[in-house]
XYZ file of C-alpha atoms in Angstrom:
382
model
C -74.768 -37.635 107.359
C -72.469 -40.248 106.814
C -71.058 -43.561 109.604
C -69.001 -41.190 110.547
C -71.475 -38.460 111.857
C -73.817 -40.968 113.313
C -70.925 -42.382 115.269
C -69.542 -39.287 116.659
C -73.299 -38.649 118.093
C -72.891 -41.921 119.901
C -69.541 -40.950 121.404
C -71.129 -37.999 122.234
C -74.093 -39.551 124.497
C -71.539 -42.161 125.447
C -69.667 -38.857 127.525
C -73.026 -38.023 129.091
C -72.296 -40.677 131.709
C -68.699 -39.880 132.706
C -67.732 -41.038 135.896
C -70.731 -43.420 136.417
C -70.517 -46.345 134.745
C -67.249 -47.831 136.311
C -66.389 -50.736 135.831
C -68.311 -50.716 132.805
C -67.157 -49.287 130.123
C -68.970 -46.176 128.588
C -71.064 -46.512 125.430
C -73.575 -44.447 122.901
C -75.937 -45.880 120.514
C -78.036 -44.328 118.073
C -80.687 -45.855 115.463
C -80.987 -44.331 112.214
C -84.022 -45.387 109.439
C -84.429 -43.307 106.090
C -81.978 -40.715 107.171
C -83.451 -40.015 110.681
C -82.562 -40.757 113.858
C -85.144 -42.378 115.564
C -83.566 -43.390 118.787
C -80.911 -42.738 121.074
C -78.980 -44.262 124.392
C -76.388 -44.298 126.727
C -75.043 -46.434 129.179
C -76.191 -44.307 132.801
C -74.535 -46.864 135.551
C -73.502 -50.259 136.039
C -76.147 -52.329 136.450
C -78.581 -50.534 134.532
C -79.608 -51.242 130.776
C -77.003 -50.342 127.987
C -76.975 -48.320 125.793
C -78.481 -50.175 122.669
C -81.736 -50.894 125.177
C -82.287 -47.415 125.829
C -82.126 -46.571 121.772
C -84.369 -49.925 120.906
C -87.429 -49.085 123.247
C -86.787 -45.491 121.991
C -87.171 -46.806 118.040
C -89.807 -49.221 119.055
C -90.754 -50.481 115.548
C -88.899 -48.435 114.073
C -85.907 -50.351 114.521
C -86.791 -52.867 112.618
C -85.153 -52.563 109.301
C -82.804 -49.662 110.701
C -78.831 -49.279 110.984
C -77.286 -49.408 114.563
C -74.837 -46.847 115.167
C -72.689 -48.116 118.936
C -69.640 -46.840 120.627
C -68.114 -50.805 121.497
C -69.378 -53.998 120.334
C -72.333 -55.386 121.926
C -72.102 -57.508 124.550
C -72.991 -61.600 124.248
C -73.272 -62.598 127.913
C -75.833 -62.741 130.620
C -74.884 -60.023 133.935
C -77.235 -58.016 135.599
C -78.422 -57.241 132.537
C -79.328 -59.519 128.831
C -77.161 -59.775 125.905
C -77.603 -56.596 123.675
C -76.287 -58.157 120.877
C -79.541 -61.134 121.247
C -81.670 -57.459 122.103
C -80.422 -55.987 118.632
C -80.932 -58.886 116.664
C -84.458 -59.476 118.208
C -85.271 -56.004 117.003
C -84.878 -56.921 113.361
C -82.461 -54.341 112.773
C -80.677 -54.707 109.566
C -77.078 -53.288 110.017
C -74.934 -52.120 112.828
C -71.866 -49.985 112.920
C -68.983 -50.417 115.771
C -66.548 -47.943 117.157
C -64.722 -50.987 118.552
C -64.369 -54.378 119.542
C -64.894 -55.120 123.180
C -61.201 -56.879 124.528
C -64.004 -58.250 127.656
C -63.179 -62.334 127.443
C -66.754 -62.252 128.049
C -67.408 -60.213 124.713
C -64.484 -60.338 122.985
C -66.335 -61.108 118.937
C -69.044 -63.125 120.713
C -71.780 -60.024 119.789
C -70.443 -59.625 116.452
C -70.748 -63.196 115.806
C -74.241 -63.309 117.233
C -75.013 -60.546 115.273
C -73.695 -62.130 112.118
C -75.212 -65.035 112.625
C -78.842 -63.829 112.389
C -78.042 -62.052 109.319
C -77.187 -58.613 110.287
C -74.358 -56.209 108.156
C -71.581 -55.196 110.573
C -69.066 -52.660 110.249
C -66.365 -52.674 112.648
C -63.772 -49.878 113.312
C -65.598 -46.602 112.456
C -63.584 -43.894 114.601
C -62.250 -46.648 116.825
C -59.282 -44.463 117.536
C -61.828 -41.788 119.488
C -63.747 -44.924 120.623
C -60.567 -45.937 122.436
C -59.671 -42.916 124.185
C -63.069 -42.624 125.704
C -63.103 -45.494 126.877
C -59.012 -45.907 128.091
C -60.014 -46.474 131.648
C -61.973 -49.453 130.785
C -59.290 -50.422 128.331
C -56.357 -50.501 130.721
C -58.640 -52.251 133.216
C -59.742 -55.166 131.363
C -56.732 -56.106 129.966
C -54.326 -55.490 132.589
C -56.709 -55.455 135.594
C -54.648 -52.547 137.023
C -56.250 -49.318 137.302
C -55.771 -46.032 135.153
C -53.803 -43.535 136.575
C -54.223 -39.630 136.415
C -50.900 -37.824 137.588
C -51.810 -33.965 138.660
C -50.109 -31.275 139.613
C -50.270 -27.528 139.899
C -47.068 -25.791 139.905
C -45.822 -21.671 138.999
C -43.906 -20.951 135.812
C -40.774 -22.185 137.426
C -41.751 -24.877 138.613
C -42.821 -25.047 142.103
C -45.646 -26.266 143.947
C -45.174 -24.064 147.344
C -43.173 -21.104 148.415
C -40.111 -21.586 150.289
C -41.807 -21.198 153.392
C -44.461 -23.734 152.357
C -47.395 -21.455 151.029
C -49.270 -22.896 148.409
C -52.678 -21.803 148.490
C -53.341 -20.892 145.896
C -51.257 -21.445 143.188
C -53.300 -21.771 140.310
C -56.729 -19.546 139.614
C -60.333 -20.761 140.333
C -61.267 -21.925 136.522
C -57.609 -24.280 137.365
C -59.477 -25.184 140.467
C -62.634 -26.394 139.012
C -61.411 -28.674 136.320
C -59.533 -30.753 139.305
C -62.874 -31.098 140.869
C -64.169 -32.049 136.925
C -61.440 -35.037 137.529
C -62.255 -35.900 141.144
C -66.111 -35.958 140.116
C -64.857 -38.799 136.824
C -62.406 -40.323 138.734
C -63.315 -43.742 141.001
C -60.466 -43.041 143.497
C -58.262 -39.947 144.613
C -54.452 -40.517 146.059
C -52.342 -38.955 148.207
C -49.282 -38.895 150.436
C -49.083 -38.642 154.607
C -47.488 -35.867 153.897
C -50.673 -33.852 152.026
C -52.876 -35.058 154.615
C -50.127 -33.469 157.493
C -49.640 -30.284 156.064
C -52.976 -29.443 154.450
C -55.636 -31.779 156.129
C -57.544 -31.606 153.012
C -60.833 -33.660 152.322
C -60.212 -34.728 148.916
C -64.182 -34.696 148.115
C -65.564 -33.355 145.240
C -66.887 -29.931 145.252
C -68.855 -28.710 141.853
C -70.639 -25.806 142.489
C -74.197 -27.040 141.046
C -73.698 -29.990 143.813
C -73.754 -32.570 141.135
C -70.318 -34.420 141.969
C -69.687 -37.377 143.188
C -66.817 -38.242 145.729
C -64.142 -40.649 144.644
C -62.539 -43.160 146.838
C -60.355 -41.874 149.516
C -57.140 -43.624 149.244
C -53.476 -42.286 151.629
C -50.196 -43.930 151.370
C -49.584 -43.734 155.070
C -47.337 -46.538 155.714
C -46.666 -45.546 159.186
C -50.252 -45.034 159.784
C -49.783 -41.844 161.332
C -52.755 -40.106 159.775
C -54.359 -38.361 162.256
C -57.679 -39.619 163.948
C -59.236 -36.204 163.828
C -58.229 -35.820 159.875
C -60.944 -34.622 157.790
C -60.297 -37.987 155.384
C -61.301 -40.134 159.121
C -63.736 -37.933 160.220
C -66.207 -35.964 157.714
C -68.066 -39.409 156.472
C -68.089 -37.599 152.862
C -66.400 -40.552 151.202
C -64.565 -44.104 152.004
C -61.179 -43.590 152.899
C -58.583 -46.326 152.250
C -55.376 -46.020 154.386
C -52.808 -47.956 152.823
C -49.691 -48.994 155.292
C -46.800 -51.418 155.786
C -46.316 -54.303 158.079
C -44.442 -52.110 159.720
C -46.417 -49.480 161.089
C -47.832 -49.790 164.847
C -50.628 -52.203 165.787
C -52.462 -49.450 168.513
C -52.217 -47.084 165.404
C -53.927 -49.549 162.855
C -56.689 -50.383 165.044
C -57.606 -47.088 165.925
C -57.699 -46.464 162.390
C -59.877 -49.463 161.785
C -61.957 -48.784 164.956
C -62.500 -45.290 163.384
C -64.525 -46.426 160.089
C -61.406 -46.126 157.432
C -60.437 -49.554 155.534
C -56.840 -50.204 156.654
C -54.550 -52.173 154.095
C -51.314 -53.589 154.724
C -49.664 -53.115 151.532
C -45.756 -54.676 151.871
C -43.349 -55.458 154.518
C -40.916 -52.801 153.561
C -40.088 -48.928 154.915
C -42.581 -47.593 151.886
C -45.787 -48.796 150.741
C -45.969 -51.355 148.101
C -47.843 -48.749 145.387
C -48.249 -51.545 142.728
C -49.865 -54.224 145.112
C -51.843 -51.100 146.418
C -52.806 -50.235 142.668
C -53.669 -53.990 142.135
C -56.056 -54.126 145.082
C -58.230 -50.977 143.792
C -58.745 -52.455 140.388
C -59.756 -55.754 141.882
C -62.519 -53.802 144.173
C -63.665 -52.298 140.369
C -61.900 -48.709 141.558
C -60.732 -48.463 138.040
C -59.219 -44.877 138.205
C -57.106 -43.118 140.450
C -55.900 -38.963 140.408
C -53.038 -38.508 142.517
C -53.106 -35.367 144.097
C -49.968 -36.348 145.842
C -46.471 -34.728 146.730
C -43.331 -34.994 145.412
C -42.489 -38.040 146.949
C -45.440 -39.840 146.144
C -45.558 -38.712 142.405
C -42.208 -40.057 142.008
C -42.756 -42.937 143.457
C -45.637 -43.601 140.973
C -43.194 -42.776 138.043
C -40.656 -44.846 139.178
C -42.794 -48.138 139.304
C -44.169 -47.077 135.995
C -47.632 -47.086 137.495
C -48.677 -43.848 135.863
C -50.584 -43.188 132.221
C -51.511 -39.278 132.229
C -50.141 -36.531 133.423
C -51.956 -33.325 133.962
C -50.344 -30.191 134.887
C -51.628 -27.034 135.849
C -48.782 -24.087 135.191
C -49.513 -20.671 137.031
C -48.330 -17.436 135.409
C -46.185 -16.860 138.370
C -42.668 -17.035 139.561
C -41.835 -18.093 142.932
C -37.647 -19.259 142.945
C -35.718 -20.387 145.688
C -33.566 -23.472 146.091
C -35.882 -25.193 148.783
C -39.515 -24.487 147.320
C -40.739 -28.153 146.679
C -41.171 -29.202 142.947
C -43.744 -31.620 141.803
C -41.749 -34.411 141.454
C -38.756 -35.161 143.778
C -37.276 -38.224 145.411
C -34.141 -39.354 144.341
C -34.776 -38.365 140.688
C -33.327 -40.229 137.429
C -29.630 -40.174 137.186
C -29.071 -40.263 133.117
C -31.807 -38.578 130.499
C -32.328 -41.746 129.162
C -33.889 -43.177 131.825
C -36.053 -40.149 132.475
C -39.683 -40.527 132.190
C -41.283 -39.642 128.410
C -44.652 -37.831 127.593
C -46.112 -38.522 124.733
C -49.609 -37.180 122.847
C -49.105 -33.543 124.556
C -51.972 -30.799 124.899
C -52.393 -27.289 125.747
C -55.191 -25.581 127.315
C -55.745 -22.225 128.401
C -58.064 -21.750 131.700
C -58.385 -17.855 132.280
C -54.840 -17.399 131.965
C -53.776 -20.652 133.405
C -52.321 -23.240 131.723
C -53.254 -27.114 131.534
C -50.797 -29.342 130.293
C -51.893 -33.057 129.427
C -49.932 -35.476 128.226
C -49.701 -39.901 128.088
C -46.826 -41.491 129.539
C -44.723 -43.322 126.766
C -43.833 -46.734 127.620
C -44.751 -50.282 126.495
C -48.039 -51.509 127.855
C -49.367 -48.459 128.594
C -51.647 -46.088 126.678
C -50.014 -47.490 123.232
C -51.772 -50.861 123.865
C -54.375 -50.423 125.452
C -57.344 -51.810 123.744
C -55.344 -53.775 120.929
C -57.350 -54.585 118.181
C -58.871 -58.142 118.727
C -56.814 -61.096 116.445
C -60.017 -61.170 114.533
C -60.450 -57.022 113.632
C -59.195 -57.842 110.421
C -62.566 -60.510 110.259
C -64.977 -57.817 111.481
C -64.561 -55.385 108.900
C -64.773 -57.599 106.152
């Protein structure tokens, strides 16, 4: 096995912990000595011990002497836990191989330095493209302390995400069903519109059949506040609920809200809520990602104010037509081509006859440059 092997192992343990380490990133690390792997680790949850720690008390002296094979770049600073890159060094291992820097200020070529400086051979850059995707939630949230945003929508063939009469359940099939509840369980908050929580009075929890999920944040653009106090998102106690309104919407109405246990925001002084100030409180309470499972007015809303990175789109084999059957995105819509929104990095799955779409939005400072390589990448690998 070559660095290249070893490091898609650690990218590999890395994804064990999907969905729990927020608002740290997630990171795999494996020791090798003589050809052998000798110890593994992952990051599990903030707060815990990273990933090196775990494969260093595996090694135990075995480390000593041995290459380091890690997902991002050790960090240099004291949190809740040491500095890895002081842990590594400590161990007396002898090389260590990156996926990627860490763009943390707090990082940021501080561990490779350390590491440098008490002799160690590092390598900087091995598969730092699949480095960066897993880790793009962490990415755009460090560096633009906004939070990652998951588009999703499940539509027929032509387009439609009810009937003309409003039936919509269900659209797609059950294997459809479950990967949304895959997302939810990954994801640190869940969106939608007053209008979802009207019509469907849905409770936007996670539901895995082996029990395993976890719930995301709860968040409605209600800028009326007229969700209702006998909602399932105000009343089941499965998850926080965030209901994000306008200076406009009635006093009695936001403190019975309040009074009923949901977080009430004001987010703007206009007729709509203010999504980006919205988006910009959830990253700064660490809710790093957010899957809309919005309507067509809220999804366009996001696209418009260029606050979404992926889409996702579930396509049923069916056919539905008519003129008034709602479409996943509607509002006013973009007048020329031009100015229409552009996917980029495009996937197809097939689930049981379904079909999942996936796809980046294209636009500067998003996906494109997230994670930039550090001025000093160029330094690292030499």
């Amino acid at each position: 096995m070559n660095d290249e092997d070893y490091m898609r192992e650690a990218l590999t343990l890395a994804r064990h912990a999907e969905g729990r380490t927020s608002p740290n990133p997630l990171v795999g690390a494996v020791i090798v000595k003589d050809g052998r792997i000798v110890g593994v680790g992952w990051h599990r949850k903030a707060g815990t011990p990273h990933a090196e720690v775990h494969a260093l008390r595996m090694a135990g002296e075995l480390a000593k002497g041995a290459t380091l094979y890690v997902t991002l770049e050790p960090c240099a600073h004291y949190g809740r836990t040491g500095p890895c890159a002081k842990a590594v060094a400590e161990a007396g291992v002898k090389r260590v191989v990156i996926g990627m820097g860490d763009p943390n200020p707090l990082v940021a070529g501080k561990g490779i330095k350390i590491l440098r400086d008490a002799g160690i051979d590092v390598k900087c850059g091995v598969l730092e493209d699949e480095a960066r995707k897993l880790n793009e939630v962490f990415l755009k949230w460090i560096e633009t302390k906004m939070p990652f945003v998951i588009l999703k929508t499940a539509m027929t063939l032509d387009g439609k995400i009810a009937t003309p009469t409003g039936d919509s359940q269900w659209i797609t099939n059950e294997a459809s069903r479950l990967r949304v509840h895959h997302y939810r369980d990954i994801c640190d908050g869940i969106l939608a519109g007053i209008g979802t929580v009207l019509s469907d009075n849905p409770s936007l929890t996670c539901r895995l059949p082996d029990g395993t999920g976890h719930n995301p944040v709860r968040i409605i653009a209600d800028s009326r506040a007229r969700t209702p106090l006998t909602s399932n998102v105000v009343t089941d106690g499965q998850a926080r609920t965030i209901i994000a309104v306008t200076s406009q919407a009635q006093a009695e109405r936001v403190k019975a809200l309040s009074e009923s246990g949901v977080d009430v925001w004001t987010c703007g002084d206009g007729e709509h809520v203010d999504l980006r100030l919205l988006m910009e409180r959830l990253a700064a309470e660490n809710i790093c990602s957010v899957f809309v499972e919005g309507g067509g007015m809220v999804n366009f809303s996001l696209l418009e104010a260029g606050l979404v990175d992926k889409v996702l789109a579930f396509v049923a084999p069916k056919i539905v037509g008519g003129k008034t059957a709602l479409t996943p995105v509607e509002g006013a819509g973009f007048a020329a081509l031009r100015d229409a929104v552009e996917l980029t990095d495009l996937t197809a799955e097939m689930l049981d006859g379904d079909l999942l779409l996936s796809a980046y939005v294209k636009r500067p400072g998003t996906r494109e440059s997230y994670g930039k390589k550090l001025a000093d990448d160029r330094q690292m690998r030499k």
